[in-house]
Amino acid sequence: MIVLKTNKELILMREAGKIAARALELAGKAVEPGVTTQEINNIVHKFIISQGAAPSFLNYNGFPASCCISLNNEVIHGIPSSNRKVRSGDIVSIDVGAYINGFHGDNAWTFPCGDILPEYSSLLNATRDSLFEAIKIAKPGNRIGDIGNTVEGYIKSRGYSVVRDFVGHGVGTQLHEEPSVPNFGREGHGARLSLGMTIAIEPMVNLGTGDVKVLEDNWTTVTADGKFSAHFEHTVAITPEGAVILTDPK
Ligand code: MG
């Protein structure tokens, strides 16, 4: 069942989204050569707690950290570790959720560390731009399939692949709610976008094929071909004016 939120609930969700966005912003600023992914995780954790919120991901289905940090060929769900140093040339995907007022906010961004190869910059730009293209068309009356179709069309035309095994989702009192929001789809198909719907749109885009596999830790998801991958995500609300980004740090 898709749970629609009242305007009052959207105001509460906006607060969760803002905290998640600010935590992500801080995490991005911490990305520099030599920092460990555990150190970035600690910054995220401390900030979220300092706001009176809780990290949505900590202990979610047993996930052992307050954010996911996935480097290079890792697509999503990387587990922060004090043994993992970020190096210049890496791309660093950080996924952060915050829970407050009974609601979650969920967002992700891929940050470059130092100077990265032009082909990786292009991948990051295309993935980010595909997210904003999807947000533009996420208006009442359009459908979930239009979002996926927009992301996939944008990405395919640039020679990249979308990941199909993992998808975006509804967000609310639960971190993952209905509907699923795939990064592929058919125009005019799927659930209709309605007022008060709150969804996480999150393109996961691979430089090579879209195939992925999950490592032995049962979390870290990597590209099957070892090529790099990017991930950008916002939680948005469907309003009469179109999609409003709830995970805006401002
Ligand atoms: Mg998400």
CSV table of N, CA and C and ligand atoms in Angstrom, one decimal, residues 57 95 106-107 167-169 171 175-176 200 202 231 233 235, ligand 1:
chain,number,residue,atom,x,y,z
A,57,PHE,N,20.0,4.0,9.1
A,57,PHE,CA,20.6,2.8,8.6
A,57,PHE,C,21.2,1.9,9.7
A,95,ASP,N,25.7,7.2,1.4
A,95,ASP,CA,24.2,7.1,1.5
A,95,ASP,C,23.8,7.3,3.0
A,106,ASP,N,16.1,10.2,3.3
A,106,ASP,CA,17.1,9.3,2.7
A,106,ASP,C,17.8,10.0,1.5
A,107,ASN,N,19.1,10.1,1.5
A,107,ASN,CA,19.8,10.7,0.3
A,107,ASN,C,21.2,10.1,0.2
A,167,VAL,N,16.5,-0.7,-6.4
A,167,VAL,CA,15.7,0.3,-6.9
A,167,VAL,C,15.4,1.3,-5.8
A,168,GLY,N,14.9,2.5,-6.2
A,168,GLY,CA,14.4,3.5,-5.3
A,168,GLY,C,13.1,3.0,-4.6
A,169,HIS,N,12.5,3.8,-3.8
A,169,HIS,CA,11.4,3.3,-2.9
A,169,HIS,C,10.6,4.4,-2.3
A,171,VAL,N,9.3,6.5,0.9
A,171,VAL,CA,9.9,6.8,2.2
A,171,VAL,C,8.8,7.4,3.1
A,175,LEU,N,11.6,3.3,6.4
A,175,LEU,CA,12.7,3.7,5.5
A,175,LEU,C,12.4,3.2,4.1
A,176,HIS,N,11.9,2.1,3.9
A,176,HIS,CA,11.5,1.5,2.6
A,176,HIS,C,10.0,1.2,2.6
A,200,ALA,N,12.0,8.0,-2.7
A,200,ALA,CA,13.4,8.2,-2.9
A,200,ALA,C,13.7,7.8,-4.3
A,202,GLU,N,16.7,7.2,-6.9
A,202,GLU,CA,18.1,7.0,-6.7
A,202,GLU,C,18.8,6.2,-7.8
A,231,HIS,N,26.1,6.8,-7.6
A,231,HIS,CA,24.8,6.7,-6.9
A,231,HIS,C,24.4,8.1,-6.4
A,233,GLU,N,20.9,10.3,-4.8
A,233,GLU,CA,19.5,10.0,-4.3
A,233,GLU,C,19.0,11.2,-3.6
A,235,THR,N,15.1,12.3,-1.5
A,235,THR,CA,13.8,12.0,-1.1
A,235,THR,C,12.9,13.2,-1.6
B,1,MG,MG,17.3,4.8,-0.6
